[in-house]
JSON list of C-alpha atoms and ligand atoms in Angstrom, two decimals:
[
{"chain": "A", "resi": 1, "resn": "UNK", "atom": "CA", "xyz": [-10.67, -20.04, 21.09]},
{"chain": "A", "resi": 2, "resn": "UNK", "atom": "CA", "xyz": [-9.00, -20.63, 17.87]},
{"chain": "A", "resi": 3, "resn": "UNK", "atom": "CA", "xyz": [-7.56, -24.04, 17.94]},
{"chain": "A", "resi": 4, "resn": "UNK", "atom": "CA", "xyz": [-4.24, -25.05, 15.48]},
{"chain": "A", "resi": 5, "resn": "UNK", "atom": "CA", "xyz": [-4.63, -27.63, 12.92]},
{"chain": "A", "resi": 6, "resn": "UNK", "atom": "CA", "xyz": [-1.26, -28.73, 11.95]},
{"chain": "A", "resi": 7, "resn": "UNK", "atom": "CA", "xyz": [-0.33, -30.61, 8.71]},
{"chain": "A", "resi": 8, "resn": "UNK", "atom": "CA", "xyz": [-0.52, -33.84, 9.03]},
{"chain": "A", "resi": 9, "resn": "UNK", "atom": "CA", "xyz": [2.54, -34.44, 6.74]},
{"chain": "A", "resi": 10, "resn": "UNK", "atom": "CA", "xyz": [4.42, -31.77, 8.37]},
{"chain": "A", "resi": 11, "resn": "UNK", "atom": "CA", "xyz": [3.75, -30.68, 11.63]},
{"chain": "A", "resi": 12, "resn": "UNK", "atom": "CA", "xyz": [2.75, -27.11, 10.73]},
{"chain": "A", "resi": 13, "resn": "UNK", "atom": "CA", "xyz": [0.20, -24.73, 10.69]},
{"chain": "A", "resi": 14, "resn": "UNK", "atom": "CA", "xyz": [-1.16, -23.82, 6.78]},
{"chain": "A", "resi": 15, "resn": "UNK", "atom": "CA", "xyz": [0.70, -20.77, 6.69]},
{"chain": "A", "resi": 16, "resn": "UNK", "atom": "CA", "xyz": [4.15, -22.54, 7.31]},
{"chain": "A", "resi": 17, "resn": "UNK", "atom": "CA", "xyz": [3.73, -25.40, 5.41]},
{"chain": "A", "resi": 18, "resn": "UNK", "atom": "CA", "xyz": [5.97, -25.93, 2.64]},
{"chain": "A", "resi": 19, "resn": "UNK", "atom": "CA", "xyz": [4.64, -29.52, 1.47]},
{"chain": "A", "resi": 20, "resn": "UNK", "atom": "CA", "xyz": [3.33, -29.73, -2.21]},
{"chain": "A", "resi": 21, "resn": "UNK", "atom": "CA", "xyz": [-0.36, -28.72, -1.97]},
{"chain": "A", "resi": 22, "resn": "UNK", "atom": "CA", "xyz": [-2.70, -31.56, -3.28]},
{"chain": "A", "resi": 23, "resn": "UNK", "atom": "CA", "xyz": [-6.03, -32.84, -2.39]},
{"chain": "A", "resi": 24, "resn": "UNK", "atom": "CA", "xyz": [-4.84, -36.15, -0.35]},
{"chain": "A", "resi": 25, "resn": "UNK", "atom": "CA", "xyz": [-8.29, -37.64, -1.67]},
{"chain": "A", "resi": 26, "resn": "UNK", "atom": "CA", "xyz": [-8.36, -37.18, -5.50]},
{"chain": "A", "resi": 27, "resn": "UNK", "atom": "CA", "xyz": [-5.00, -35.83, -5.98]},
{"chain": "A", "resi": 28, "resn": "UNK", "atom": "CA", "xyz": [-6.12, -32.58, -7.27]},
{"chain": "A", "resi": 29, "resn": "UNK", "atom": "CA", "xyz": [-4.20, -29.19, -7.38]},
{"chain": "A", "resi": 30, "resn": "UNK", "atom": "CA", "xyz": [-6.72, -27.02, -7.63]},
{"chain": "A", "resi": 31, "resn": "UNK", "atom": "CA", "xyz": [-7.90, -24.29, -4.75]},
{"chain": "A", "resi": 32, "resn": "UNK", "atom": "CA", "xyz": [-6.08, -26.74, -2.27]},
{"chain": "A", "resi": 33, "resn": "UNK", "atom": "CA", "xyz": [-7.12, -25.50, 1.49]},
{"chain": "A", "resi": 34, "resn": "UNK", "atom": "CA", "xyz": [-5.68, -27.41, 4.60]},
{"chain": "A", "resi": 35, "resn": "UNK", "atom": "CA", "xyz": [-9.11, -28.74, 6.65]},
{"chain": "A", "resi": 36, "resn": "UNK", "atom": "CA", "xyz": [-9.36, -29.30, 10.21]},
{"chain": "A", "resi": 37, "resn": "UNK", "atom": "CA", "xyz": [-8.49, -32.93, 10.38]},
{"chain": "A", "resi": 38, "resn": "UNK", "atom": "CA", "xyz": [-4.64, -31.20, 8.94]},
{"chain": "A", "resi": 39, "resn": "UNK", "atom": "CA", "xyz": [-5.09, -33.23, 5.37]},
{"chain": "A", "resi": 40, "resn": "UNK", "atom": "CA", "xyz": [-5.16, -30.92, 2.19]},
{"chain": "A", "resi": 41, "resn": "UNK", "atom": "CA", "xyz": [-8.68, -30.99, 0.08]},
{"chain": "A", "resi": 42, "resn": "UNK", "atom": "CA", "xyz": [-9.82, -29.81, -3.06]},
{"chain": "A", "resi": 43, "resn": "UNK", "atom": "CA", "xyz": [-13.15, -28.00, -3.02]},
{"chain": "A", "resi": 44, "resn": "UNK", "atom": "CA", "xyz": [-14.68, -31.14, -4.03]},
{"chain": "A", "resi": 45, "resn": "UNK", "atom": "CA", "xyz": [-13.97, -33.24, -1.89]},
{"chain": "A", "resi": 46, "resn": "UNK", "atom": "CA", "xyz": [-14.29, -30.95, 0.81]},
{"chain": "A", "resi": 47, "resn": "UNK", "atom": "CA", "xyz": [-17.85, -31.10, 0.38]},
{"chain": "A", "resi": 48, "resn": "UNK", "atom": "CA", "xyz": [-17.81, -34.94, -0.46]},
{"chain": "A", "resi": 49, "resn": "UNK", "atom": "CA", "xyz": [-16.38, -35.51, 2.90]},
{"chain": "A", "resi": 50, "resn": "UNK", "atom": "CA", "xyz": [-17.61, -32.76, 4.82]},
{"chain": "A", "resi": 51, "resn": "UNK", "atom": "CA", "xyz": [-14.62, -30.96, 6.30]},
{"chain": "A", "resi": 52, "resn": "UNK", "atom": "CA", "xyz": [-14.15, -27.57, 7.03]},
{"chain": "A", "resi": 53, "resn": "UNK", "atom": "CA", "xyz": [-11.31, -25.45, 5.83]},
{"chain": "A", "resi": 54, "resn": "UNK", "atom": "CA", "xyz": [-9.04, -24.44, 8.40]},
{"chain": "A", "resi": 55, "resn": "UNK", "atom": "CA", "xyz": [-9.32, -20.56, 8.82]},
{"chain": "A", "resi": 56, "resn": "UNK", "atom": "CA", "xyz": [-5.89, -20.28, 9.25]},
{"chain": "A", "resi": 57, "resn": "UNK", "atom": "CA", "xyz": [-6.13, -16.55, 10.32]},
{"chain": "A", "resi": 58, "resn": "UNK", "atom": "CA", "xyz": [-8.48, -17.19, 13.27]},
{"chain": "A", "resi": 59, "resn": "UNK", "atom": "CA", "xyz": [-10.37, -14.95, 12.63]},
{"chain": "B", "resi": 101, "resn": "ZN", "atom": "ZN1", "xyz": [3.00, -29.61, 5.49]},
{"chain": "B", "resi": 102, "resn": "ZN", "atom": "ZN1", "xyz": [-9.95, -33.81, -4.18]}
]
């Protein structure tokens, strides 16, 4: 089962969120991915933090 992370700003799933993409952590724009806990990463911190990236596809 593929379960929905919503944006935690929001209220919706990656694909329908219109909120300004930035890491919520270090600010960063770069290859911004929503992660499970429905805050906004950079790669960085992704891995400083250990979060997955929501797969927003399910697949
Ligand atoms: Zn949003
Ligand atoms: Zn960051």
């Amino acid at each position: 089962m593929h379960e929905q992370v919503l944006c935690a700003l929001c209220d919706k799933p990656e694909i329908d969120c219109k909120c300004d993409r930035y890491c919520w952590f270090c600010k960063g724009q770069y290859n911004i991915r929503m992660c499970v806990d429905g805050q906004y990463y950079c790669p960085d911190c992704r891995e400083a933090c250990d979060v997955r990236v929501v797969d927003s596809l399910g697949r």
